Amino acid sequence: MSHIEEKLKIAEDINLTFDLKEKPNNSNLKAHRDRAVIANLRANLVLPNNKILTVDIDFDSTSGYHNNTMMIMDDFGVEILATGFETKYGKEHADKIRHAWANKERPSDPRKPTYMLVQKPIDTNLVPKVFVVCGRKDHVSNSPKNIL
């Protein structure tokens, strides 16, 4: 079986590699009629000690990532997210987002969060869940908690 890849440069610092080999859908996720949905992302994180940590993000699980709608990875993204929350849900929620991004979750954590995940609410009257992720030393025993 041949391995087919296509590479696409979207911007100077965004390169995609597509593995075009078709695979069965072993997830519980379903594509939309006219749009694919993300089932899994693999991220190589550059840590402050210049080592790489590989993280598989599975969106088909009960880990808190199901129904994820946004992944925020830097200060600009957090400010855009917080501004949107401030407009739609109020300053209190926006301030919680800014605080969670700017600080370690626990003083003993090795670093501040690497990214945030925003989960769409089940009911349109509810506030979306926001998770800060990958600043802890212990990833296994502590699932991310909604900061709002």
Tab-separated table of C-alpha atoms in Angstrom:
chain	number	residue	atom	x	y	z
A	1	MET	CA	0.000	0.000	0.000
A	2	SER	CA	1.436	3.336	-0.983
A	3	HIS	CA	1.653	6.302	1.335
A	4	ILE	CA	0.280	9.428	-0.352
A	5	GLU	CA	1.083	12.865	1.066
A	6	GLU	CA	0.404	16.396	-0.027
A	7	LYS	CA	2.023	19.458	1.511
A	8	LEU	CA	0.459	22.885	1.596
A	9	LYS	CA	1.992	26.145	2.805
A	10	ILE	CA	-0.828	28.382	4.062
A	11	ALA	CA	1.387	31.181	5.395
A	12	GLU	CA	5.063	31.716	6.165
A	13	ASP	CA	4.663	29.901	9.491
A	14	ILE	CA	1.787	27.499	8.737
A	15	ASN	CA	2.513	24.312	6.823
A	16	LEU	CA	0.101	21.401	6.498
A	17	THR	CA	0.908	17.832	5.511
A	18	PHE	CA	-2.056	15.760	4.361
A	19	ASP	CA	-1.883	11.982	4.651
A	20	LEU	CA	-4.282	11.080	1.838
A	21	LYS	CA	-4.495	7.389	2.690
A	22	GLU	CA	-8.140	6.752	3.559
A	23	LYS	CA	-8.802	5.221	6.960
A	24	PRO	CA	-12.005	3.909	8.543
A	25	ASN	CA	-13.860	6.203	10.934
A	26	ASN	CA	-13.502	4.419	14.274
A	27	SER	CA	-14.791	7.418	16.203
A	28	ASN	CA	-18.291	8.309	17.330
A	29	LEU	CA	-18.035	11.590	15.444
A	30	LYS	CA	-19.995	12.263	12.285
A	31	ALA	CA	-19.061	14.704	9.542
A	32	HIS	CA	-21.487	17.407	8.544
A	33	ARG	CA	-23.119	17.113	5.148
A	34	ASP	CA	-20.777	19.736	3.709
A	35	ARG	CA	-17.896	19.933	6.203
A	36	ALA	CA	-15.422	17.579	7.876
A	37	VAL	CA	-15.025	17.548	11.668
A	38	ILE	CA	-11.768	17.188	13.564
A	39	ALA	CA	-11.445	13.883	15.395
A	40	ASN	CA	-7.824	14.132	16.555
A	41	LEU	CA	-4.882	16.526	16.456
A	42	ARG	CA	-1.259	15.711	17.258
A	43	ALA	CA	0.788	18.617	18.569
A	44	ASN	CA	4.506	18.799	19.260
A	45	LEU	CA	4.932	21.397	21.992
A	46	VAL	CA	8.273	23.140	22.463
A	47	LEU	CA	8.742	23.327	26.232
A	48	PRO	CA	10.652	26.092	28.048
A	49	ASN	CA	13.590	23.677	28.467
A	50	ASN	CA	13.718	23.357	24.626
A	51	LYS	CA	12.481	19.744	24.710
A	52	ILE	CA	9.476	18.503	22.722
A	53	LEU	CA	6.327	17.116	24.333
A	54	THR	CA	3.927	15.356	21.936
A	55	VAL	CA	0.236	15.647	22.787
A	56	ASP	CA	-2.569	13.788	21.035
A	57	ILE	CA	-5.819	15.696	21.382
A	58	ASP	CA	-8.749	13.327	20.936
A	59	PHE	CA	-12.028	15.133	20.309
A	60	ASP	CA	-14.028	11.875	20.475
A	61	SER	CA	-13.825	11.232	24.189
A	62	THR	CA	-15.246	12.096	27.564
A	63	SER	CA	-12.076	14.021	28.428
A	64	GLY	CA	-13.772	17.398	28.198
A	65	TYR	CA	-12.766	18.036	24.588
A	66	HIS	CA	-15.974	16.732	22.990
A	67	ASN	CA	-17.829	19.499	21.127
A	68	ASN	CA	-14.687	21.607	21.026
A	69	THR	CA	-15.136	24.684	18.906
A	70	MET	CA	-11.920	26.696	19.356
A	71	MET	CA	-8.285	26.160	20.217
A	72	ILE	CA	-6.444	29.276	21.406
A	73	MET	CA	-2.649	29.236	21.395
A	74	ASP	CA	-1.306	32.715	22.147
A	75	ASP	CA	-1.896	36.085	23.817
A	76	PHE	CA	-3.610	37.576	20.767
A	77	GLY	CA	-6.050	34.649	20.551
A	78	VAL	CA	-6.811	34.908	24.251
A	79	GLU	CA	-7.517	38.635	23.931
A	80	ILE	CA	-9.847	38.020	20.961
A	81	LEU	CA	-11.611	35.265	22.920
A	82	ALA	CA	-11.878	37.383	26.084
A	83	THR	CA	-13.203	40.370	24.119
A	84	GLY	CA	-15.864	38.164	22.538
A	85	PHE	CA	-16.826	36.744	25.930
A	86	GLU	CA	-16.933	40.217	27.457
A	87	THR	CA	-19.313	41.374	24.731
A	88	LYS	CA	-21.554	38.318	24.837
A	89	TYR	CA	-21.317	37.005	28.429
A	90	GLY	CA	-19.872	39.849	30.547
A	91	LYS	CA	-16.627	41.172	31.992
A	92	GLU	CA	-16.527	38.586	34.801
A	93	HIS	CA	-16.139	35.719	32.305
A	94	ALA	CA	-13.625	37.646	30.200
A	95	ASP	CA	-11.504	38.395	33.274
A	96	LYS	CA	-11.483	34.698	34.243
A	97	ILE	CA	-10.167	33.827	30.771
A	98	ARG	CA	-7.439	36.484	30.942
A	99	HIS	CA	-6.459	35.451	34.473
A	100	ALA	CA	-6.300	31.736	33.629
A	101	TRP	CA	-4.043	32.425	30.627
A	102	ALA	CA	-1.735	34.818	32.495
A	103	ASN	CA	-1.140	32.539	35.506
A	104	LYS	CA	-0.127	29.018	36.385
A	105	GLU	CA	-3.095	26.957	37.506
A	106	ARG	CA	-1.191	25.985	40.669
A	107	PRO	CA	1.985	27.662	41.950
A	108	SER	CA	3.841	24.322	41.718
A	109	ASP	CA	3.055	23.910	37.988
A	110	PRO	CA	6.116	24.166	35.731
A	111	ARG	CA	4.564	26.693	33.346
A	112	LYS	CA	1.509	28.697	32.348
A	113	PRO	CA	-1.044	27.043	30.027
A	114	THR	CA	0.015	26.219	26.470
A	115	TYR	CA	-3.451	26.446	24.956
A	116	MET	CA	-7.125	26.912	25.731
A	117	LEU	CA	-10.015	24.884	24.390
A	118	VAL	CA	-13.489	26.367	24.108
A	119	GLN	CA	-16.417	23.975	24.103
A	120	LYS	CA	-19.761	24.978	22.661
A	121	PRO	CA	-22.605	24.915	25.178
A	122	ILE	CA	-25.323	22.298	24.961
A	123	ASP	CA	-27.929	25.032	25.471
A	124	THR	CA	-27.611	28.438	23.766
A	125	ASN	CA	-28.489	30.125	27.093
A	126	LEU	CA	-25.369	28.717	28.768
A	127	VAL	CA	-21.810	30.050	28.721
A	128	PRO	CA	-19.305	27.939	26.733
A	129	LYS	CA	-16.833	25.881	28.760
A	130	VAL	CA	-13.212	27.016	28.590
A	131	PHE	CA	-10.306	24.742	29.538
A	132	VAL	CA	-6.679	25.765	30.060
A	133	VAL	CA	-4.343	22.941	29.168
A	134	CYS	CA	-0.758	21.789	29.345
A	135	GLY	CA	0.851	23.860	32.049
A	136	ARG	CA	0.757	21.141	34.685
A	137	LYS	CA	3.438	18.616	35.449
A	138	ASP	CA	0.902	15.856	36.186
A	139	HIS	CA	-1.390	15.368	33.183
A	140	VAL	CA	-2.771	11.929	33.966
A	141	SER	CA	-4.515	12.282	37.314
A	142	ASN	CA	-5.919	15.774	36.736
A	143	SER	CA	-8.409	16.389	33.950
A	144	PRO	CA	-8.718	20.006	32.857
A	145	LYS	CA	-11.533	21.839	34.607
A	146	ASN	CA	-13.796	24.440	33.108
A	147	ILE	CA	-12.489	27.843	34.268
A	148	LEU	CA	-15.866	29.595	33.949
